Coordinates of C-alpha atoms in Angstrom, one line a residue:
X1 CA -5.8 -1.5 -7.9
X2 CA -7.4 -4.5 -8.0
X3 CA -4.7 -6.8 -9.5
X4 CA -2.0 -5.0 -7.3
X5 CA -4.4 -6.5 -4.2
X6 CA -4.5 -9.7 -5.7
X7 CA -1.2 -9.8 -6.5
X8 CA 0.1 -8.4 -3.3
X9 CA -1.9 -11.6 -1.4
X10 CA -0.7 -14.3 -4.6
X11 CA 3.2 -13.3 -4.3
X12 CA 2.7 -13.4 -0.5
X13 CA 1.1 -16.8 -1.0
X14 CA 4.2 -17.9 -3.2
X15 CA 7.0 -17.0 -0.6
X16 CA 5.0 -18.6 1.9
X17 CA 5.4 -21.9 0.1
X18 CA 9.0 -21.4 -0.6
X19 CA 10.1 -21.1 2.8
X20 CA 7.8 -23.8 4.2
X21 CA 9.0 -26.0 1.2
X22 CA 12.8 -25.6 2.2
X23 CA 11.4 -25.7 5.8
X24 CA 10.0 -29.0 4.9
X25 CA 12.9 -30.5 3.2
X26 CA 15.4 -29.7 5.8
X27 CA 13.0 -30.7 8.5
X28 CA 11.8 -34.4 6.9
X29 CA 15.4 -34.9 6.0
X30 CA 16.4 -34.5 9.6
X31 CA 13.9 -36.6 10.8
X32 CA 15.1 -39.5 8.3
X33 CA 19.0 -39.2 9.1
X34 CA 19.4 -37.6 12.2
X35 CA 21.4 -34.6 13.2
X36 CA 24.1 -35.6 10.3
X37 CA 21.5 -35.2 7.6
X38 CA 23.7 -32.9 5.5
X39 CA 26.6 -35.6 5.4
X40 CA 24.0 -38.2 4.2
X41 CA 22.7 -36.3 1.2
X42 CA 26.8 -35.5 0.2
X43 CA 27.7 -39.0 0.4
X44 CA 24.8 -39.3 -1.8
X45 CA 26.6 -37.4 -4.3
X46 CA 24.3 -34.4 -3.8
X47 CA 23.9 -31.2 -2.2
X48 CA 21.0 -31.0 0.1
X49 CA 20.6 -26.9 0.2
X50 CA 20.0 -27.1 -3.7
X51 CA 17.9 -29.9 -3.6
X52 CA 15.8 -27.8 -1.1
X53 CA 16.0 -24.9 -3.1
X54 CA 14.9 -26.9 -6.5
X55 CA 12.6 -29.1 -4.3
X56 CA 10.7 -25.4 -3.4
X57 CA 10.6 -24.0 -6.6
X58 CA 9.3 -26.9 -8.1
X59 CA 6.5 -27.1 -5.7
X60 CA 5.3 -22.7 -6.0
X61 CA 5.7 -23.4 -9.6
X62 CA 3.1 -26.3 -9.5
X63 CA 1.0 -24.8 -7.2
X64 CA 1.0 -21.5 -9.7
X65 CA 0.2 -23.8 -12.7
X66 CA -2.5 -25.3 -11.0
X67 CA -4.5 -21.6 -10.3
X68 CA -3.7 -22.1 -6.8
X69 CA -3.1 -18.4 -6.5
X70 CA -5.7 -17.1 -8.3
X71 CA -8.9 -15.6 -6.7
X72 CA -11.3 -17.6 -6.2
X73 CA -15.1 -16.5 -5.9
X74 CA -15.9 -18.4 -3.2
X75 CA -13.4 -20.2 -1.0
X76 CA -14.1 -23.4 0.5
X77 CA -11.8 -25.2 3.4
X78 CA -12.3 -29.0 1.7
X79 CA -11.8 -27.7 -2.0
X80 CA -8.7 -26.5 -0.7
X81 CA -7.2 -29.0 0.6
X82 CA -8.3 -31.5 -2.0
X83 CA -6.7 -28.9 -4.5
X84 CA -3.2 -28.8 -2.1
X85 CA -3.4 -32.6 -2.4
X86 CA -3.7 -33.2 -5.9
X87 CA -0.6 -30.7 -6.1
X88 CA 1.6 -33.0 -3.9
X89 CA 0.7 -35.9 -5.9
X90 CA 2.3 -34.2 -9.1
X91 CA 4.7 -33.2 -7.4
X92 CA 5.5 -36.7 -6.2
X93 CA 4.9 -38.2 -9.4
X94 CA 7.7 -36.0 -11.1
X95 CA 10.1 -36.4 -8.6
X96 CA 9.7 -40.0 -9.0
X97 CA 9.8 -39.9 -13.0
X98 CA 12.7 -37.8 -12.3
X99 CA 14.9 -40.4 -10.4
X100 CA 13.5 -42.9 -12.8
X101 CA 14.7 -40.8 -16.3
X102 CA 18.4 -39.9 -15.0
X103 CA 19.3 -42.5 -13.0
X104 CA 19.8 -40.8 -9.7
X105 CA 21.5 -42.3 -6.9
X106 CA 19.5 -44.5 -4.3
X107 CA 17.3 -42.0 -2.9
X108 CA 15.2 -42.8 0.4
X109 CA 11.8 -43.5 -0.8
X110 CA 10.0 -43.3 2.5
X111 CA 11.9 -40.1 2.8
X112 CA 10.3 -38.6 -0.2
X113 CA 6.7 -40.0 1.1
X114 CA 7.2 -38.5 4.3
X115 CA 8.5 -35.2 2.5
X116 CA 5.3 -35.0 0.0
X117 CA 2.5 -35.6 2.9
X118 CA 4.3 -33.2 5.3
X119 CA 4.4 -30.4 2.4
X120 CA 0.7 -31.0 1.2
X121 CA 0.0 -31.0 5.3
X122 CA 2.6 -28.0 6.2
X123 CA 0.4 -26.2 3.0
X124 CA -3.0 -26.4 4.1
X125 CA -2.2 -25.2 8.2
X126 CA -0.1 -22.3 6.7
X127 CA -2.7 -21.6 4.3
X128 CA -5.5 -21.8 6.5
X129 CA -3.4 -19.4 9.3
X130 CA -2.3 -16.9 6.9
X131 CA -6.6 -16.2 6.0
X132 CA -7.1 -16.4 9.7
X133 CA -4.8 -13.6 10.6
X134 CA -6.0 -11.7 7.5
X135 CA -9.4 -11.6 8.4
X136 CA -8.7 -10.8 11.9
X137 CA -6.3 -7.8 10.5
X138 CA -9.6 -6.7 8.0
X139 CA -11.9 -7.3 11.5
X140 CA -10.1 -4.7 13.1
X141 CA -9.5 -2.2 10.4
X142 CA -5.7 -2.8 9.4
X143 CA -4.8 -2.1 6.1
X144 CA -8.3 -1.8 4.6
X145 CA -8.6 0.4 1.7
X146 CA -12.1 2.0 1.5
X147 CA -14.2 2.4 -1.6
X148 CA -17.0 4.8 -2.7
X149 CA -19.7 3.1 -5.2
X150 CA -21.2 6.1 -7.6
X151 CA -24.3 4.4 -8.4
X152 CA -27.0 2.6 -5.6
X153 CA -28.6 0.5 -8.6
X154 CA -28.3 -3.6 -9.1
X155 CA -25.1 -3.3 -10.5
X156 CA -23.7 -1.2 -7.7
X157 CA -25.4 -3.8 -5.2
X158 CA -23.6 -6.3 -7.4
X159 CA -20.3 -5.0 -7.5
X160 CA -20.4 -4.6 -3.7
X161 CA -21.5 -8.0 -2.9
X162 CA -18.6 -9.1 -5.8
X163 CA -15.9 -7.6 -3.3
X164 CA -17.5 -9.2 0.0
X165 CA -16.3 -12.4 -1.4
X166 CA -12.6 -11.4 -1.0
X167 CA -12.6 -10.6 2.6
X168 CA -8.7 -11.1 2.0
X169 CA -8.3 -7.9 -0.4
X170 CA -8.9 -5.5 2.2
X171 CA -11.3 -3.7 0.0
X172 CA -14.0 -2.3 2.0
X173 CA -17.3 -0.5 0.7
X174 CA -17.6 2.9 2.2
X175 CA -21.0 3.9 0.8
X176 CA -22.9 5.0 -1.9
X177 CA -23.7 8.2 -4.1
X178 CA -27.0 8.7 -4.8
X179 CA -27.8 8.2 -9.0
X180 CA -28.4 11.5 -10.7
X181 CA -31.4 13.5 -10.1
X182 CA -33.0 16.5 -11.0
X183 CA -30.1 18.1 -8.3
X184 CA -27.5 16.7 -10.3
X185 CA -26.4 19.0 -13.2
X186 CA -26.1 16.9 -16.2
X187 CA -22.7 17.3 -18.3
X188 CA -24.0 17.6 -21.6
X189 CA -27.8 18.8 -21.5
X190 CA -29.3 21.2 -19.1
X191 CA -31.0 20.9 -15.5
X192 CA -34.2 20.9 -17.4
X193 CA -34.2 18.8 -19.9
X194 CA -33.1 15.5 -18.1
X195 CA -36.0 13.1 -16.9
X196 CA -36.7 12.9 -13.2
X197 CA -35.4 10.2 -11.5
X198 CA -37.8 9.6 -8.1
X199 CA -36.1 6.7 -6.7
X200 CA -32.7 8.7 -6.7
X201 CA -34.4 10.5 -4.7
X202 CA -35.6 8.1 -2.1
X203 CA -32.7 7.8 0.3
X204 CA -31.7 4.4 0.9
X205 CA -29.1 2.3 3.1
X206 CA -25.8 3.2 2.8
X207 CA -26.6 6.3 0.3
X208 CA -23.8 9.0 2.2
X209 CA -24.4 11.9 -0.4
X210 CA -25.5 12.7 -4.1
X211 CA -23.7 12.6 -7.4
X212 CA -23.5 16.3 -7.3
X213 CA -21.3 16.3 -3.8
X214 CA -18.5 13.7 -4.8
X215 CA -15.9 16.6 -4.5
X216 CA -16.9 17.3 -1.1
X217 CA -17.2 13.3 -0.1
X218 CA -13.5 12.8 -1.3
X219 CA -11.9 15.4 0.6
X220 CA -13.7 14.8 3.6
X221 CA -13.8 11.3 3.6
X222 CA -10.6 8.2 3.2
X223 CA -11.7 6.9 0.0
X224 CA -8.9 4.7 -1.7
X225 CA -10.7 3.8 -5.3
X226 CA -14.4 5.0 -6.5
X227 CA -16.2 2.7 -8.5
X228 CA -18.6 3.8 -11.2
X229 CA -21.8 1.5 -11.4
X230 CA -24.5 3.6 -13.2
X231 CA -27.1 2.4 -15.7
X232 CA -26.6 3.0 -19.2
X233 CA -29.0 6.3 -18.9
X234 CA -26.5 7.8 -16.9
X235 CA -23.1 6.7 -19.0
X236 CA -22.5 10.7 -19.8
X237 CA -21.9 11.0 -16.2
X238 CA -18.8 8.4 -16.4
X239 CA -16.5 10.7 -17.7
X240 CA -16.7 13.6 -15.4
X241 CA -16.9 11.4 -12.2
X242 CA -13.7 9.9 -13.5
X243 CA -12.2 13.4 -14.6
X244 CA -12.6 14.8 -11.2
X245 CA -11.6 11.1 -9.0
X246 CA -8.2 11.6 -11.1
X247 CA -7.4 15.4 -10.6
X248 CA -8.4 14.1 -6.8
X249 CA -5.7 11.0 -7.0
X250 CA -8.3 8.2 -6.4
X251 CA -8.4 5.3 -8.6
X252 CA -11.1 4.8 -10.6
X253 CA -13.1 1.6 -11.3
X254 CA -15.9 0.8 -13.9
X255 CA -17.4 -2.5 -14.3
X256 CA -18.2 -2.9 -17.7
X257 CA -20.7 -5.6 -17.3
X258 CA -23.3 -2.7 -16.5
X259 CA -23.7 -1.7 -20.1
X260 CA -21.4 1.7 -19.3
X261 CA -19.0 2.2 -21.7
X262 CA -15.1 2.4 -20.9
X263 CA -13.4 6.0 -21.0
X264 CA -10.4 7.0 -23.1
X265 CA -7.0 5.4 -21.3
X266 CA -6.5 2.9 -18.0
X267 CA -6.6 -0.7 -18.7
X268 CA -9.0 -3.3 -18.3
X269 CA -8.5 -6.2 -16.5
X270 CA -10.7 -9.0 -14.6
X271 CA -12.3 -9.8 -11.3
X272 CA -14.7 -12.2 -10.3
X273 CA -15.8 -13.5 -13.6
X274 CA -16.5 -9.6 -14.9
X275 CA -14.5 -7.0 -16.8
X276 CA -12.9 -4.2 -15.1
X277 CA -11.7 -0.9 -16.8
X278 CA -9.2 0.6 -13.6
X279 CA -8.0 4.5 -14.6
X280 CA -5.1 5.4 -12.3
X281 CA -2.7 8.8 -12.3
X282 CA -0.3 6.8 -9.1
X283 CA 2.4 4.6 -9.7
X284 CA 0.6 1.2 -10.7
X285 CA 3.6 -1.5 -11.2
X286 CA 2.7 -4.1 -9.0
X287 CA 5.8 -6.0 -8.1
X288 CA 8.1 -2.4 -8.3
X289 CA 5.7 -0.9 -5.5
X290 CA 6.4 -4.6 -2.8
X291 CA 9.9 -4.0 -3.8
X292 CA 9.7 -0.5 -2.6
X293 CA 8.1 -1.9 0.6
X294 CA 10.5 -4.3 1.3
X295 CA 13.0 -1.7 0.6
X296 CA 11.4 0.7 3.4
X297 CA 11.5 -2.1 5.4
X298 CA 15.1 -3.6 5.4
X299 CA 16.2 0.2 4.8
X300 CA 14.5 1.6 8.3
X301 CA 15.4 -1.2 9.7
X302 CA 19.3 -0.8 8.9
X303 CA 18.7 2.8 9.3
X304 CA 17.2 2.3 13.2
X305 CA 20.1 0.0 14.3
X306 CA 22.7 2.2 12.4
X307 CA 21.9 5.6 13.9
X308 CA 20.9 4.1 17.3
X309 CA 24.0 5.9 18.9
X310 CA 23.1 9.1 17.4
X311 CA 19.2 8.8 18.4
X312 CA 20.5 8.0 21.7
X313 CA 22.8 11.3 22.4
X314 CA 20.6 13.6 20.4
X315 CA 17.3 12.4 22.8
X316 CA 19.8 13.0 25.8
X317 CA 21.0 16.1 24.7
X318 CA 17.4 17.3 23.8
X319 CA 16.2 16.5 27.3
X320 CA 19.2 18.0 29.2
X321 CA 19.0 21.4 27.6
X322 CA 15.6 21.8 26.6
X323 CA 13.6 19.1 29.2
X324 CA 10.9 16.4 28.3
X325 CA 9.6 15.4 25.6
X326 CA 13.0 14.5 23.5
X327 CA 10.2 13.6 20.4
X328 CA 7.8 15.4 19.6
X329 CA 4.5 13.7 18.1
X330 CA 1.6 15.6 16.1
X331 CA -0.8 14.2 13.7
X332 CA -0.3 14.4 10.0
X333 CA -2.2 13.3 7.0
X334 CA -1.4 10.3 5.1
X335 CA -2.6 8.3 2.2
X336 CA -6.0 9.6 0.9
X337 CA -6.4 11.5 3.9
X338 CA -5.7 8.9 6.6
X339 CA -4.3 10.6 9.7
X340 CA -1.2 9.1 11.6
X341 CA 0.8 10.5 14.3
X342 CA 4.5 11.8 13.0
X343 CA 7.4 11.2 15.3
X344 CA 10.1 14.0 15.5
X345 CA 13.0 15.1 17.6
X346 CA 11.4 18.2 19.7
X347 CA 13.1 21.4 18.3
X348 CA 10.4 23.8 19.2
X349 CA 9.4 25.3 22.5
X350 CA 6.7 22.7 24.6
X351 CA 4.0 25.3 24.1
X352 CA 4.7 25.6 20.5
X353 CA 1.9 24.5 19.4
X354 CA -0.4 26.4 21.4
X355 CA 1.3 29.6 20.3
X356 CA 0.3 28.8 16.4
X357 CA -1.5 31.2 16.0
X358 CA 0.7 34.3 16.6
X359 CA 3.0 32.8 13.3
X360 CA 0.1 31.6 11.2
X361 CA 0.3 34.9 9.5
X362 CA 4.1 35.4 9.3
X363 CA 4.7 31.9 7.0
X364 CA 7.7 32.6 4.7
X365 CA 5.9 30.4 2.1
X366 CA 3.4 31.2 -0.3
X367 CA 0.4 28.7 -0.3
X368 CA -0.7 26.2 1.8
X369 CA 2.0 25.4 3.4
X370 CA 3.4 26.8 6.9
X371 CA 7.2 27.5 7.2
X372 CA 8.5 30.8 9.1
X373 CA 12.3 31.4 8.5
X374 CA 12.9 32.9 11.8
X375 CA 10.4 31.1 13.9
X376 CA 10.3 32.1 17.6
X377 CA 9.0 28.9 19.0
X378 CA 12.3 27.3 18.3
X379 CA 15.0 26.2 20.2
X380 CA 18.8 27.6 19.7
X381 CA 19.6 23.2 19.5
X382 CA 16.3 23.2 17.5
X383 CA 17.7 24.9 14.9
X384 CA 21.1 23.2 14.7
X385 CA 18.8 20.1 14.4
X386 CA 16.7 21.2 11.9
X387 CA 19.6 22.5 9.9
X388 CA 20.7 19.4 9.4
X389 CA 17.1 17.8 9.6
X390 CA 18.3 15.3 12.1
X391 CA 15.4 16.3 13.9
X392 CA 13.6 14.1 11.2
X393 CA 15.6 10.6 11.7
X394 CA 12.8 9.5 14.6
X395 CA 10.7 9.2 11.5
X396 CA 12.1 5.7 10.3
X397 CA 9.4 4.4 12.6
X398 CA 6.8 6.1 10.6
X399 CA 8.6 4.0 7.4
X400 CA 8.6 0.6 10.0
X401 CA 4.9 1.3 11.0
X402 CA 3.3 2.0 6.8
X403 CA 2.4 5.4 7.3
X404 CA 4.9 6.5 5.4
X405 CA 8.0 5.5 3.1
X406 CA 11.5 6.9 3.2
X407 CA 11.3 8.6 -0.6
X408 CA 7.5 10.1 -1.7
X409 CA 5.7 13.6 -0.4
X410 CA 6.1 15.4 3.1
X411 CA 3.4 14.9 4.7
X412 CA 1.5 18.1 6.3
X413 CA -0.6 18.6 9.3
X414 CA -4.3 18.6 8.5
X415 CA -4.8 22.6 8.8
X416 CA -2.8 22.9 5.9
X417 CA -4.2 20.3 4.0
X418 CA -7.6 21.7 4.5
X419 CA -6.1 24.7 2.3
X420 CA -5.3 22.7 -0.7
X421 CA -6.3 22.9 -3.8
X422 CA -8.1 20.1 -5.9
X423 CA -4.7 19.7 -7.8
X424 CA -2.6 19.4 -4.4
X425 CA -4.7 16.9 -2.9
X426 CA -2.9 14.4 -5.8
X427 CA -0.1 14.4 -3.4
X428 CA -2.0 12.2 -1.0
X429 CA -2.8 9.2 -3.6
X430 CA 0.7 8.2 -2.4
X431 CA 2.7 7.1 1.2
X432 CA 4.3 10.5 2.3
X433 CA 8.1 10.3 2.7
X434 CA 11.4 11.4 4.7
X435 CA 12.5 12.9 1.5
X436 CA 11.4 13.4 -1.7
X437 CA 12.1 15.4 -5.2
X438 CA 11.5 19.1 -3.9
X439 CA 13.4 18.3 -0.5
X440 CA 16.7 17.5 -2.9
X441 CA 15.9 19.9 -6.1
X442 CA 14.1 22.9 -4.1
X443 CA 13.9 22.9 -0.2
X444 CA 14.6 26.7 0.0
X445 CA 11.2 27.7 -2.4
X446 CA 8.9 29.5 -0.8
X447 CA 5.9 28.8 -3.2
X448 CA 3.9 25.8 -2.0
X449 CA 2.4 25.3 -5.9
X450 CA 6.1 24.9 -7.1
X451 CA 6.7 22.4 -4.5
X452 CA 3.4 20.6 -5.1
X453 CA 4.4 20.6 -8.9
X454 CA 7.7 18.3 -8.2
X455 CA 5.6 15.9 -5.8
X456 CA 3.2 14.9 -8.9
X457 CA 5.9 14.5 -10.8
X458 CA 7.9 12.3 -9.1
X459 CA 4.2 10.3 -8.7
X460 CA 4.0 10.8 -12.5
X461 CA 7.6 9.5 -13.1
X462 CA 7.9 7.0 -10.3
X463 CA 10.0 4.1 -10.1
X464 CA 12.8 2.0 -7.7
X465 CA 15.7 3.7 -9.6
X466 CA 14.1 7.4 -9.3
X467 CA 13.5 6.7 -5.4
X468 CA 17.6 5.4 -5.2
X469 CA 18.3 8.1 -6.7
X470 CA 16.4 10.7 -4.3
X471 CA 17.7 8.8 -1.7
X472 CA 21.4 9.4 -2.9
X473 CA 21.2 13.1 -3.0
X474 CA 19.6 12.9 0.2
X475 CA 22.6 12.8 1.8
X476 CA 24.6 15.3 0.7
X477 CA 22.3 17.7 1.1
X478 CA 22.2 17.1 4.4
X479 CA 25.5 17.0 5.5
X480 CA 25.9 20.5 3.4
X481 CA 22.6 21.5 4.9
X482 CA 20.5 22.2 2.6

């Protein structure tokens, strides 16, 4: 979503200036006092980490109040610093006011002038480093999200052009559907009886398919969010485009400047001077889904230093009874159908794969999904691993790397995602996970539909303490091996 983007880059932003403002503190008052700095602000009768700490909260909070960390349309290198400047001159101003209303004791003023220019100077390189390496990450494809425009009009060519001016968003323009035709079946009058359309017919530059072959488009293609820019001749089309985006788990957008009207539900919100209605079936809290990042983060991270030991014997063991590789690698697909390469411990035979086939047709599990009880490719140790689903820890890398996130959907090779349903493929509008709700609720069923059905709910019913939970009755059932 757009104002999860935005947000993600403005709290970024904001922690960025909080540790360069206690950075700064600590680093001007060390260059005013010397090594004892700390004994220098107690025998002023104050404590210099909470003077830091105040000193950086005062200085995001000014910054916030002053839109620093809004989008901007265009951004422009002297506006900002001019902007950064004017905030370190209120800044300075109140700190002086401050000392002035309660009587403070005597506080080094060329401290405090050293401590404002350094911040306004520390806020303008970090700024300006910070959109360097993001551009450089968009340059070269990292975290991009892709989006399809429905619609090859003005405002489609507008909307576009709208998200070229925030490089920083990651939001990148995949192409465009065709407007409806004569091919396209119109959802409330027949073929017939809707006018022709010639230039939908014309193909033009970046046109990838027509309105008719959206459903093919999404599940061949990563697309992230679609965005619905018709003309007001085509507004009965709105509502099925979105109908089918949601069963698919892509987020919808529809600028409402175009004189389309906004469907029942989502919420509308603004970007770049226009009016947004976003429709979304994922989770959609902004700050809850950084804290669940974070929380992949520090909990891999634990998780990888923890378990090294283990890692360590089970790799050994693996190579000592059952030869190289100790992991095993295979592609798998991600979010909106973005391949990434799974790490496991091997538990199967080295010519497994190659010997596919002969099982395809023996799956245990009814649907999409491939799982023999009795599989031949694997190992006697294989087994005792997967039992236990050790063979899954290597996976913590996956959670370190972003392709996938210790609670949410397994994530399945792409010959069985090729199977799915339209309803399934909702499983892919989020990160895939070590565990999830069927792994701790129903790891033994053998329909795929049943399992599918607890993955969109725990997308429907997401949130941190659902996800602690999970991860709680992970456990267990592993050490009871189920």
């Amino acid at each position: 979503m757009i104002r999860r983007h935005a947000m993600a880059l403005r709290i970024s932003l904001a922690i960025i200036d909080f540790v360069m403002g206690i950075a700064v503190f600590v680093a001007v008052s060390v260059a005013r006092y010397g090594p004892a700095w700390v004994a220098a602000w107690v025998a002023a009768a104050m404590n210099p980490w909470v003077l830091a700490l105040v000193y950086a909260v005062n200085w995001v909070v000014i910054l916030w109040l002053l839109g620093l960390y809004r989008l901007r349309a265009r951004w422009a290198w002297r506006s900002e610093v001019i902007d950064l400047l004017r905030a370190a001159l209120i800044v300075a101003i109140l700190t002086f006011a401050t000392l002035f209303a309660v009587k403070l004791p005597e506080v080094s003023r060329l401290l405090l002038v050293g401590l404002f220019v350094a911040q306004a100077a520390v806020a303008v390189a970090s700024r300006g480093l910070l959109r360097l390496l993001l551009r450089r990450a968009r340059e070269h494809g990292r975290s991009l999200r892709f989006v399809l425009i429905v619609g090859h009009g003005v405002s489609a060519l507008d909307y576009a052009r709208r998200l070229e001016r925030h490089p920083y968003l990651g939001l990148r323009v995949t192409g465009y559907l065709a407007d409806p035709g004569p091919s396209d079946p119109h959802p409330e009058a027949p073929t017939a009886e809707r006018s022709p359309n010639p230039e939908a017919e014309a193909p033009l530059p970046g046109t990838i398919a027509r309105l008719s072959e959206i459903e093919t488009v999404l599940r061949s293609m990563v697309i992230d969010e679609v965005a619905i820019c018709l003309s007001p001749e085509d507004a009965a089309f709105v509502e099925p485009v979105t109908h089918v985006c949601e069963e698919l788990g892509v987020i919808v957008r529809i600028p409402l400047y175009a004189g389309v009207g906004a469907v029942p539900g989502g919420r509308v919100e603004e970007f770049d001077g226009i009016r947004i209605q976003t429709v979304s079936r994922g989770p959609d809290r902004t700050l809850g889904l950084i804290a669940k990042r974070l929380i992949d983060i520090a909990g891999a991270s634990v998780a990888l230093v923890i378990l090294s030991p283990i890692l360590i014997v089970v790799a050994l063991f693996v190579i000592v009874r059952d030869g190289r590789p100790a992991v095993f690698s295979q592609i798998r697909v991600g979010v909106h159908g973005r391949p990434f390469t799974i790490y496991k411990f091997r538990t199967m035979y080295r010519d497994a794969e190659e010997r596919y086939e002969e099982v395809a047709s023996l799956s245990s599990t009814k649907g999409a999904a491939f799982k023999m009880t009795d599989d031949p490719r694997i190992t006697a140790w294989g087994a005792v691993l997967r039992r236990t689903s050790i063979d899954e820890l290597p996976q913590f890398i996956n959670v370190l790397r972003g392709d996938m996130s210790i609670v949410g959907p397994r994530p399945a090779p792409p010959r069985e995602v090729e199977g799915y349903d339209v309803w399934h493929r909702r499983r892919l509008s989020v990160k895939p996970g070590i565990t999830g709700l069927w792994q701790v609720e129903a790891r033994l069923d053998e329909d795929f539909d049943n399992r599918a059905r607890l993955d969109l709910d725990y997308i429907d019913r997401w949130s941190l303490w659902l996800d602690i939970k999970i991860m709680l009755r992970t456990v267990p059932a592993m050490l009871q091996g189920r």
